[in-house]
Coordinates of C-alpha atoms in Angstrom, one line a residue:
Chain A
X1 CA -8.2 -7.7 26.3
X2 CA -8.4 -10.6 23.8
X3 CA -8.7 -8.2 20.8
X4 CA -5.6 -6.4 22.1
X5 CA -3.5 -9.5 22.3
X6 CA -4.8 -10.7 19.0
X7 CA -3.6 -7.5 17.4
X8 CA -0.3 -7.6 19.2
X9 CA 0.2 -11.1 17.8
X10 CA -1.0 -10.2 14.4
X11 CA 1.5 -7.3 14.2
X12 CA 4.5 -9.0 15.7
X13 CA 6.0 -10.2 12.4
X14 CA 5.7 -6.8 10.8
X15 CA 7.1 -5.1 13.9
X16 CA 10.2 -7.4 13.9
X17 CA 10.8 -6.6 10.2
X18 CA 10.4 -2.9 10.7
X19 CA 12.7 -3.0 13.7
X20 CA 15.5 -4.8 11.8
X21 CA 15.1 -2.3 8.9
X22 CA 15.3 0.7 11.3
X23 CA 18.4 -0.7 13.0
X24 CA 20.0 -1.2 9.5
X25 CA 19.0 2.3 8.4
X26 CA 20.6 3.8 11.5
X27 CA 23.7 1.7 11.2
X28 CA 24.3 2.4 7.5
X29 CA 23.4 6.1 7.9
X30 CA 25.9 6.6 10.8
X31 CA 28.6 4.7 8.9
X32 CA 28.7 7.7 6.5
X33 CA 29.5 10.1 9.3
X34 CA 33.2 9.6 9.1
X35 CA 33.1 10.9 5.5
X36 CA 31.4 14.1 6.6
X37 CA 33.4 14.8 9.7
X38 CA 36.9 13.7 8.7
X39 CA 39.2 16.6 8.4
X40 CA 36.4 19.0 7.6
X41 CA 36.9 18.6 3.9
X42 CA 33.4 17.2 3.6
X43 CA 32.1 20.1 5.5
X44 CA 33.6 22.6 3.1
X45 CA 32.1 20.7 0.1
X46 CA 28.7 20.8 1.7
X47 CA 28.9 24.5 2.6
X48 CA 29.7 25.3 -1.0
X49 CA 26.5 23.7 -2.2
X50 CA 23.7 26.1 -3.2
X51 CA 21.2 26.6 -0.4
X52 CA 18.3 25.1 -2.3
X53 CA 20.2 21.8 -2.8
X54 CA 21.1 21.8 0.9
X55 CA 17.5 22.4 1.7
X56 CA 16.4 19.5 -0.4
X57 CA 19.0 17.3 1.3
X58 CA 17.6 18.4 4.6
X59 CA 20.8 19.8 5.9
X60 CA 20.7 23.6 5.5
X61 CA 20.2 24.3 9.2
X62 CA 22.6 21.7 10.5
X63 CA 26.4 21.5 10.9
X64 CA 26.7 18.0 9.6
X65 CA 30.3 17.7 10.7
X66 CA 29.1 17.5 14.3
X67 CA 27.5 14.3 15.5
X68 CA 24.2 16.0 16.6
X69 CA 24.0 17.9 13.3
X70 CA 24.7 14.8 11.2
X71 CA 22.2 12.8 13.2
X72 CA 19.5 15.5 12.5
X73 CA 20.0 15.0 8.8
X74 CA 19.7 11.3 9.1
X75 CA 16.8 11.7 11.5
X76 CA 14.6 13.1 8.7
X77 CA 14.6 9.7 7.0
X78 CA 14.1 7.9 10.3
X79 CA 11.1 10.1 11.0
X80 CA 9.7 9.5 7.5
X81 CA 10.0 5.8 7.8
X82 CA 8.4 5.6 11.3
X83 CA 5.6 8.0 10.2
X84 CA 4.8 5.7 7.2
X85 CA 4.9 2.7 9.6
X86 CA 2.5 4.5 12.0
X87 CA 0.0 5.7 9.3
X88 CA -0.1 2.2 7.7
X89 CA -0.5 0.6 11.1
X90 CA -3.3 2.9 12.2
X91 CA -5.3 2.5 9.0
X92 CA -4.6 -1.2 8.7
X93 CA -5.5 -2.2 12.2
X94 CA -9.0 -0.6 11.9
X95 CA -9.6 -1.4 8.2
X96 CA -8.5 -5.0 8.2
X97 CA -11.7 -6.4 9.6
X98 CA -13.6 -5.0 6.7
X99 CA -10.8 -5.7 4.2
X100 CA -10.6 -9.3 5.2
X101 CA -14.3 -9.5 5.7
X102 CA -14.0 -10.6 9.3
X103 CA -16.5 -8.0 10.6
X104 CA -19.1 -10.8 10.7
X105 CA -16.8 -12.6 13.1
X106 CA -15.6 -9.8 15.4
X107 CA -18.5 -7.4 15.4
X108 CA -21.1 -9.9 16.4
X109 CA -19.1 -10.8 19.5
X110 CA -20.4 -9.4 22.8
X111 CA -18.3 -6.2 22.4
X112 CA -19.2 -2.6 21.7
X113 CA -17.5 -1.1 18.7
X114 CA -15.9 1.4 21.0
X115 CA -14.2 -1.3 23.0
X116 CA -12.9 -2.8 19.8
X117 CA -11.4 0.5 18.7
X118 CA -9.9 1.0 22.2
X119 CA -8.2 -2.4 22.1
X120 CA -6.9 -1.9 18.6
X121 CA -5.6 1.6 19.3
X122 CA -3.8 0.4 22.4
X123 CA -2.2 -2.4 20.4
X124 CA -1.1 0.2 17.8
X125 CA 0.3 2.4 20.5
X126 CA 2.4 -0.4 21.9
X127 CA 3.7 -1.1 18.4
X128 CA 4.8 2.5 17.7
X129 CA 6.3 2.7 21.2
X130 CA 8.4 -0.4 20.7
X131 CA 9.6 0.7 17.3
X132 CA 10.5 4.1 18.6
X133 CA 12.4 2.6 21.5
X134 CA 14.3 0.2 19.4
X135 CA 15.3 2.9 16.9
X136 CA 16.3 5.2 19.8
X137 CA 18.5 2.5 21.3
X138 CA 20.1 1.7 18.0
X139 CA 20.7 5.4 17.4
X140 CA 22.3 5.9 20.8
X141 CA 24.5 2.8 20.2
X142 CA 25.7 3.8 16.7
X143 CA 26.2 7.5 17.5
X144 CA 28.5 6.4 20.3
X145 CA 30.3 4.0 17.9
X146 CA 31.1 6.7 15.3
X147 CA 31.6 9.5 17.7
X148 CA 34.7 8.1 19.6
X149 CA 32.4 6.9 22.3
X150 CA 30.9 10.3 23.1
X151 CA 27.1 10.0 23.6
X152 CA 24.5 12.5 22.5
X153 CA 21.8 10.8 24.5
X154 CA 20.0 13.8 25.8
X155 CA 19.6 15.3 22.3
X156 CA 18.5 11.9 21.1
X157 CA 15.9 11.7 23.8
X158 CA 14.4 15.0 22.6
X159 CA 14.5 13.8 19.0
X160 CA 12.7 10.6 19.8
X161 CA 10.2 12.1 22.1
X162 CA 9.2 14.5 19.3
X163 CA 9.1 11.5 16.9
X164 CA 6.8 9.7 19.2
X165 CA 4.3 12.6 19.0
X166 CA 4.6 12.5 15.2
X167 CA 4.0 8.8 15.2
X168 CA 1.0 9.3 17.4
X169 CA -0.4 11.9 15.1
X170 CA 0.0 9.6 12.1
X171 CA -1.3 6.5 13.7
X172 CA -4.5 8.3 14.7
X173 CA -4.7 9.9 11.3
X174 CA -4.6 6.4 9.7
X175 CA -7.2 5.1 12.1
X176 CA -9.4 8.1 11.4
X177 CA -9.3 7.5 7.7
X178 CA -10.1 3.8 8.2
X179 CA -13.0 4.6 10.5
X180 CA -14.5 7.2 8.2
X181 CA -14.0 5.7 4.7
X182 CA -16.4 3.1 3.4
X183 CA -13.9 1.4 1.2
X184 CA -11.4 -0.4 3.5
X185 CA -8.9 -0.9 0.7
X186 CA -8.5 2.8 0.0
X187 CA -7.9 4.1 3.5
X188 CA -4.2 2.8 3.7
X189 CA -3.2 4.3 0.3
X190 CA -5.0 7.5 1.0
X191 CA -3.3 7.9 4.4
X192 CA 0.1 7.3 2.9
X193 CA -0.7 9.8 0.1
X194 CA -1.6 12.4 2.7
X195 CA 1.6 11.6 4.6
X196 CA 3.8 12.0 1.5
X197 CA 2.1 15.2 0.6
X198 CA 2.8 16.6 4.0
X199 CA 6.4 15.5 3.6
X200 CA 6.8 17.4 0.4
X201 CA 5.1 20.5 1.8
X202 CA 7.8 20.4 4.4
X203 CA 10.4 20.2 1.7
X204 CA 8.9 23.1 -0.3
X205 CA 8.8 25.4 2.8
X206 CA 12.4 24.6 3.3
X207 CA 13.2 26.2 -0.1
X208 CA 11.5 29.5 0.6
X209 CA 10.5 31.2 3.8
X210 CA 7.5 32.9 2.2
X211 CA 5.4 29.7 2.5
X212 CA 6.2 28.9 6.1
X213 CA 2.5 29.2 7.0
X214 CA 2.1 25.9 5.1
X215 CA 4.2 24.1 7.8
X216 CA 1.1 23.6 9.8
X217 CA 0.1 21.0 7.2
X218 CA 3.4 19.1 7.7
X219 CA 3.9 17.3 11.0
X220 CA 7.5 16.9 9.8
X221 CA 8.0 20.6 10.4
X222 CA 6.3 20.8 13.8
X223 CA 9.5 20.4 15.8
X224 CA 12.6 22.5 15.2
X225 CA 15.5 20.0 14.9
X226 CA 18.1 22.8 14.5
X227 CA 17.2 23.9 18.1
X228 CA 17.3 20.3 19.3
X229 CA 20.8 19.9 17.9
X230 CA 21.8 22.8 20.1
X231 CA 20.3 21.0 23.1
X232 CA 17.1 23.0 23.4
X233 CA 14.0 21.5 24.9
X234 CA 10.8 21.0 22.9
X235 CA 8.4 23.8 22.7
X236 CA 5.6 23.0 25.2
X237 CA 2.9 24.6 23.0
X238 CA 3.8 22.6 20.0
X239 CA 3.9 19.4 22.0
X240 CA 0.4 20.2 23.4
X241 CA -1.0 21.1 20.0
X242 CA 0.3 17.9 18.3
X243 CA -1.0 15.8 21.1
X244 CA -4.4 17.6 20.9
X245 CA -4.6 16.9 17.2
X246 CA -4.1 13.2 17.9
X247 CA -6.8 13.3 20.6
X248 CA -9.1 15.0 18.1
X249 CA -8.5 12.3 15.5
X250 CA -9.0 9.6 18.0
X251 CA -12.3 11.0 19.1
X252 CA -13.3 11.2 15.4
X253 CA -12.3 7.6 15.0
X254 CA -14.7 6.5 17.7
X255 CA -17.5 8.7 16.6
X256 CA -17.5 7.7 12.9
X257 CA -16.8 4.0 13.5
X258 CA -19.7 3.7 15.9
X259 CA -22.1 5.3 13.5
X260 CA -21.1 3.6 10.4
X261 CA -22.6 0.7 8.4
X262 CA -19.9 -2.0 8.1
X263 CA -19.2 -3.1 4.6
X264 CA -19.5 -6.9 4.5
Chain B
X1 CA -40.2 -12.0 25.5
X2 CA -39.4 -12.9 22.0
X3 CA -36.0 -14.3 21.0
X4 CA -36.1 -12.0 18.0
X5 CA -38.4 -9.2 17.3
X6 CA -38.3 -7.1 14.2
X7 CA -40.7 -4.1 14.2
X8 CA -41.3 -2.2 10.9
X9 CA -37.6 -2.8 10.2
X10 CA -36.5 -0.8 7.2
X11 CA -33.0 -0.4 5.7
X12 CA -32.3 1.6 2.6
X13 CA -28.9 1.9 1.0
X14 CA -29.2 5.4 -0.4
X15 CA -31.9 5.1 -3.0
X16 CA -31.4 1.4 -3.3
X17 CA -33.8 -1.0 -1.7
X18 CA -32.6 -3.0 1.3
X19 CA -35.6 -4.3 3.3
X20 CA -38.9 -2.6 3.8
X21 CA -41.1 -2.7 6.8
X22 CA -40.1 -6.2 8.0
X23 CA -42.2 -7.5 11.0
X24 CA -41.2 -10.8 12.5
X25 CA -41.6 -12.1 16.1
X26 CA -39.8 -15.4 16.9
X27 CA -40.7 -17.3 20.0
X28 CA -38.0 -18.8 22.2
X29 CA -37.4 -22.4 21.4
X30 CA -38.7 -22.1 17.9
X31 CA -37.0 -23.0 14.6
X32 CA -37.9 -20.2 12.3
X33 CA -37.2 -20.4 8.5
X34 CA -36.5 -17.3 6.5
X35 CA -36.8 -18.0 2.9
X36 CA -36.3 -15.9 -0.2
X37 CA -34.4 -15.8 -3.5
X38 CA -30.9 -14.3 -3.6
X39 CA -30.8 -10.6 -3.1
X40 CA -34.2 -10.6 -1.4
X41 CA -32.8 -9.0 1.8
X42 CA -32.2 -12.0 4.0
X43 CA -28.6 -11.1 4.9
X44 CA -29.5 -7.4 5.2
X45 CA -32.2 -8.4 7.8
X46 CA -29.7 -10.5 9.8
X47 CA -27.0 -7.9 9.7
X48 CA -29.3 -5.2 10.8
X49 CA -30.5 -7.4 13.7
X50 CA -26.9 -8.0 14.7
X51 CA -25.9 -4.3 14.5
X52 CA -23.5 -4.6 11.6
X53 CA -25.6 -2.1 9.8
X54 CA -28.0 0.5 11.2
X55 CA -31.7 0.4 10.3
X56 CA -33.1 3.4 8.4
X57 CA -36.2 3.0 10.6
X58 CA -37.9 0.5 12.8
X59 CA -36.3 -1.7 15.5
X60 CA -34.7 -5.0 15.9
X61 CA -34.2 -6.7 19.2
X62 CA -32.7 -9.9 20.5
X63 CA -34.2 -11.2 23.8
X64 CA -35.8 -7.7 24.1
X65 CA -32.6 -5.8 23.7
X66 CA -31.0 -3.9 20.9
X67 CA -27.7 -5.5 20.1
X68 CA -25.9 -2.2 19.5
X69 CA -26.9 -0.5 22.8
X70 CA -26.5 -3.8 24.7
X71 CA -23.7 -5.7 23.0
X72 CA -23.7 -8.1 26.0
X73 CA -26.9 -9.7 24.6
X74 CA -24.7 -11.1 21.8
X75 CA -23.2 -13.5 24.3
X76 CA -26.4 -15.6 23.7
X77 CA -26.0 -15.4 20.0
X78 CA -24.2 -17.8 17.6
X79 CA -24.0 -16.6 14.1
X80 CA -23.0 -18.4 11.0
X81 CA -22.6 -15.9 8.1
X82 CA -23.4 -16.9 4.5
X83 CA -19.8 -16.5 3.5
X84 CA -17.2 -17.3 6.1
X85 CA -14.0 -15.3 6.2
X86 CA -11.5 -15.6 9.0
X87 CA -8.0 -14.4 9.8
X88 CA -6.1 -16.4 7.2
X89 CA -2.8 -17.2 8.9
X90 CA -4.4 -18.4 12.1
X91 CA -4.8 -22.1 12.8
X92 CA -8.3 -23.4 13.1
X93 CA -7.9 -24.2 16.8
X94 CA -6.5 -20.7 17.6
X95 CA -9.3 -19.0 15.8
X96 CA -11.9 -21.1 17.7
X97 CA -10.1 -20.3 21.0
X98 CA -10.1 -16.7 20.1
X99 CA -13.8 -16.9 19.4
X100 CA -14.4 -18.7 22.7
X101 CA -12.5 -16.1 24.6
X102 CA -15.3 -13.6 24.1
X103 CA -17.8 -15.7 26.0
X104 CA -16.0 -16.2 29.3
X105 CA -16.7 -19.9 29.6
X106 CA -14.7 -23.0 28.9
X107 CA -15.6 -24.1 25.4
X108 CA -12.7 -26.5 24.8
X109 CA -14.6 -29.7 25.2
X110 CA -17.4 -28.4 23.0
X111 CA -14.9 -27.4 20.3
X112 CA -13.4 -31.0 20.3
X113 CA -16.9 -32.5 20.1
X114 CA -18.1 -30.4 17.3
X115 CA -14.9 -30.8 15.3
X116 CA -15.2 -34.6 15.7
X117 CA -18.8 -34.6 14.5
X118 CA -18.0 -32.4 11.5
X119 CA -14.7 -34.2 10.8
X120 CA -12.7 -30.9 10.9
X121 CA -9.0 -30.8 11.3
X122 CA -8.2 -28.3 14.0
X123 CA -4.5 -28.0 13.4
X124 CA -4.8 -26.7 9.8
X125 CA -4.3 -23.1 8.9
X126 CA -7.5 -21.3 7.8
X127 CA -6.2 -20.3 4.4
X128 CA -5.3 -23.9 3.6
X129 CA -9.0 -24.9 4.0
X130 CA -11.5 -25.5 1.2
X131 CA -14.7 -23.6 1.1
X132 CA -16.6 -26.5 2.7
X133 CA -14.1 -26.8 5.5
X134 CA -14.2 -23.1 6.2
X135 CA -18.0 -23.5 6.5
X136 CA -17.4 -26.1 9.1
X137 CA -15.2 -23.8 11.0
X138 CA -18.0 -21.3 10.8
X139 CA -20.5 -23.8 12.2
X140 CA -18.2 -24.8 15.2
X141 CA -17.5 -21.1 15.8
X142 CA -21.2 -20.4 15.9
X143 CA -22.1 -23.2 18.2
X144 CA -19.1 -23.6 20.5
X145 CA -20.5 -21.4 23.3
X146 CA -23.9 -23.1 23.3
X147 CA -25.8 -20.0 22.4
X148 CA -29.5 -19.6 23.2
X149 CA -30.1 -18.1 19.8
X150 CA -28.5 -19.5 16.6
X151 CA -28.6 -17.4 13.5
X152 CA -27.8 -19.3 10.3
X153 CA -27.4 -17.6 7.0
X154 CA -27.4 -20.1 4.1
X155 CA -25.7 -22.6 6.3
X156 CA -25.6 -25.6 4.0
X157 CA -23.9 -24.1 1.0
X158 CA -20.5 -25.8 0.4
X159 CA -21.4 -28.8 2.6
X160 CA -21.6 -32.3 1.1
X161 CA -24.9 -34.2 1.7
X162 CA -23.4 -36.2 4.6
X163 CA -22.2 -33.1 6.4
X164 CA -25.5 -31.4 5.7
X165 CA -27.2 -34.3 7.5
X166 CA -24.9 -34.1 10.5
X167 CA -25.3 -30.3 10.5
X168 CA -29.1 -30.7 10.7
X169 CA -28.8 -33.2 13.5
X170 CA -26.6 -30.7 15.4
X171 CA -29.1 -28.0 15.0
X172 CA -32.0 -30.2 16.0
X173 CA -30.1 -31.3 19.1
X174 CA -29.4 -27.7 20.1
X175 CA -33.0 -26.9 19.6
X176 CA -34.1 -29.8 21.8
X177 CA -31.8 -28.3 24.5
X178 CA -33.8 -25.1 24.2
X179 CA -32.0 -23.0 21.6
X180 CA -34.0 -20.8 19.2
X181 CA -32.9 -21.1 15.6
X182 CA -33.3 -18.5 12.9
X183 CA -32.6 -20.3 9.6
X184 CA -32.2 -18.3 6.4
X185 CA -32.1 -20.1 3.1
X186 CA -33.1 -20.1 -0.5
X187 CA -33.8 -23.8 -0.5
X188 CA -37.3 -24.5 0.6
X189 CA -36.9 -28.3 1.2
X190 CA -34.2 -27.9 3.9
X191 CA -36.2 -25.3 5.7
X192 CA -39.3 -27.6 5.4
X193 CA -37.7 -30.4 7.3
X194 CA -36.6 -28.3 10.3
X195 CA -38.7 -25.3 10.8
X196 CA -41.8 -24.6 12.8
X197 CA -42.7 -21.5 10.9
X198 CA -41.5 -19.9 7.7
X199 CA -41.4 -16.3 6.5
X200 CA -41.0 -15.6 2.8
X201 CA -39.2 -12.5 1.8
X202 CA -39.1 -11.0 -1.7
X203 CA -37.7 -7.7 -2.9
X204 CA -37.2 -6.7 0.7
X205 CA -40.7 -7.3 1.8
X206 CA -42.2 -10.2 3.8
X207 CA -44.9 -11.6 1.5
X208 CA -46.0 -14.6 3.5
X209 CA -45.7 -16.0 7.0
X210 CA -46.8 -19.6 7.4
X211 CA -46.8 -22.4 9.9
X212 CA -44.8 -25.3 8.6
X213 CA -47.8 -27.6 9.2
X214 CA -49.7 -25.6 6.6
X215 CA -46.8 -25.7 4.2
X216 CA -46.2 -29.4 4.7
X217 CA -49.7 -30.2 3.5
X218 CA -48.4 -29.1 0.1
X219 CA -45.4 -30.3 -1.5
X220 CA -44.3 -28.5 -4.6
X221 CA -43.3 -30.6 -7.5
X222 CA -42.3 -29.8 -11.1
X223 CA -43.7 -32.6 -13.2
X224 CA -42.6 -33.3 -16.8
X225 CA -44.1 -36.1 -18.8
X226 CA -44.1 -37.5 -22.3
X227 CA -47.0 -39.6 -23.4
X228 CA -47.6 -42.0 -26.3
X229 CA -50.7 -40.2 -27.4
X230 CA -51.8 -36.6 -27.2
X231 CA -53.1 -35.6 -23.9
X232 CA -56.4 -34.0 -23.4
X233 CA -56.0 -30.4 -22.2
X234 CA -58.4 -30.8 -19.4
X235 CA -56.7 -33.7 -17.7
X236 CA -54.5 -31.4 -15.7
X237 CA -57.1 -28.7 -15.0
X238 CA -56.7 -29.3 -11.3
X239 CA -56.4 -27.1 -8.3
X240 CA -52.7 -26.6 -7.5
X241 CA -51.4 -26.9 -11.1
X242 CA -49.7 -23.9 -12.5
X243 CA -47.3 -23.0 -15.2
X244 CA -48.9 -25.7 -17.4
X245 CA -47.1 -26.0 -20.7
X246 CA -48.1 -28.5 -23.4
X247 CA -46.4 -29.1 -26.6
X248 CA -47.6 -32.1 -28.6
X249 CA -47.4 -35.1 -26.3
X250 CA -45.0 -33.5 -23.7
X251 CA -46.5 -31.7 -20.8
X252 CA -44.9 -29.8 -17.9
X253 CA -46.3 -28.1 -14.9
X254 CA -45.8 -27.3 -11.2
X255 CA -48.1 -29.0 -8.8
X256 CA -48.9 -27.9 -5.2
X257 CA -51.0 -30.2 -3.1
X258 CA -51.6 -33.8 -2.2
X259 CA -49.1 -36.0 -4.1
X260 CA -51.6 -38.9 -4.3
X261 CA -54.0 -36.9 -6.4
X262 CA -51.5 -36.2 -9.1
X263 CA -50.0 -39.7 -9.2
X264 CA -53.5 -41.1 -9.7
X265 CA -53.9 -38.8 -12.7
X266 CA -50.6 -39.8 -14.1
X267 CA -51.4 -43.5 -13.6
X268 CA -54.3 -43.1 -16.1
X269 CA -51.9 -42.1 -18.8
X270 CA -49.6 -44.1 -20.9
X271 CA -46.2 -42.5 -20.3
X272 CA -43.0 -42.7 -22.2
X273 CA -41.1 -40.6 -19.7
X274 CA -41.7 -39.0 -16.3
X275 CA -39.7 -36.7 -14.1
X276 CA -40.7 -35.3 -10.8
X277 CA -38.4 -32.7 -9.3
X278 CA -38.4 -30.1 -6.6
X279 CA -39.0 -26.8 -8.4
X280 CA -36.6 -24.1 -7.3
X281 CA -37.8 -21.4 -5.0
X282 CA -38.1 -18.8 -7.8
X283 CA -40.6 -20.9 -9.5
X284 CA -42.7 -21.4 -6.4
X285 CA -42.7 -17.7 -5.8
X286 CA -43.5 -16.9 -9.3
X287 CA -46.6 -19.1 -9.4
X288 CA -47.9 -19.2 -5.9
X289 CA -46.8 -16.1 -4.1
X290 CA -46.3 -13.5 -6.6
X291 CA -50.0 -12.6 -6.8
X292 CA -50.4 -12.5 -3.0
X293 CA -47.3 -10.4 -2.6

């Protein structure tokens, strides 16, 4: 438990900063809604954009003049931000002992390596859950503010549940990299690199439907936000597969971290 | 049951040498010195013993247990690494309490005691500390749970002579209470004053294991003299003299053996200058152990 609390404490400051930034992102993003929705003129302008441009802006499937559609456009950036947070957190929380050369402190304590991983992953889980919740509450609040008080809470719940799964996937991906790679300094940048690559793959498959098979490489495309806008539930199979991938990465984290020589 | 037992312990980093076939058995209550030049494999041996790295072959046990399969055995271990690194933005006292929290006993009194002896400010942040003060944190951290086995890797580097003195007293006191001490160093004299037995390691291999009583019969001195007149070559043709160099009327050599024998010799000469120093370990190795290793 002491490692868990130590990690919670060590990440508090970062969590607060991330939370403030997410609230500001949601607030400033929603403030632009009036420009899109007012009188429908904005909507006409958007509809007249070529499809590829709309795809790059992340709005080709959504009616951005409606609150849920507009939020779906904004959500892409929220998702990207929280995914970056998750992947950095996951790799950092494991790699930091080697990066800061504190393995000779922590790993000679009467703890198994597995129990250290468990404590750290739990702490990371709490962090992503808190950040997800705060962003959800902010989104719910600001969508009401700019939507004449009408809430889209049930759509938002679907959005943020799917986001939690994406965060989970990236936090375990980061941890997996940190557990397998020998150089603790490279795991964070590599994890972010993989994340950005998967983000761009998602962008590319937006442009042409021929490459849709590549979507499996992009967790940003696992969930269909156009359907969520219409109030649909999440696809159970996708949820299960995403979760399974996280579990697999977690198992890999334990296996590799237990076997490995620590760099000191 | 031995406090530490290393059997044919070998660690190779790819093609690189780590340690080869290390065999050591340390009795409980013993102070055991582990001596070798930098890069000989001292830290590798300790890290393998503690489970930070895995042996290529052989086994390492603490109180009869492998520390990876039985991490609980580490409760009895206090470890001071050669380079101390801690969580930078923690305060010293918080770090020590965090460390204590793993041992499930109240260590507060002990922390205060040790900090007082070592003159360590507990309220400071870790990253505001000098190297020597970080080392002190390491010492307190290694001793606060009153471990039965104390593993020290180059413990005195960074400590001033007064602190070294206090540190040795602390270690001696712990040993009197029953703790086993494994003391790794590249400075022979500090091992000489504390240890019961000493193992010499070089290039990853144990080349000599001696009782301290045997070692203490010999002191190793590097002697350099300048004389008024030329010295006869045969004057220093003694047992225990090596690395003899003579240039005109200046002579230098390393001496191993009874000090009185050599001072008698020197007294017969008319000297202009004399220096007697502890040779460094490399020199001792080179001239006394190389052949045997």
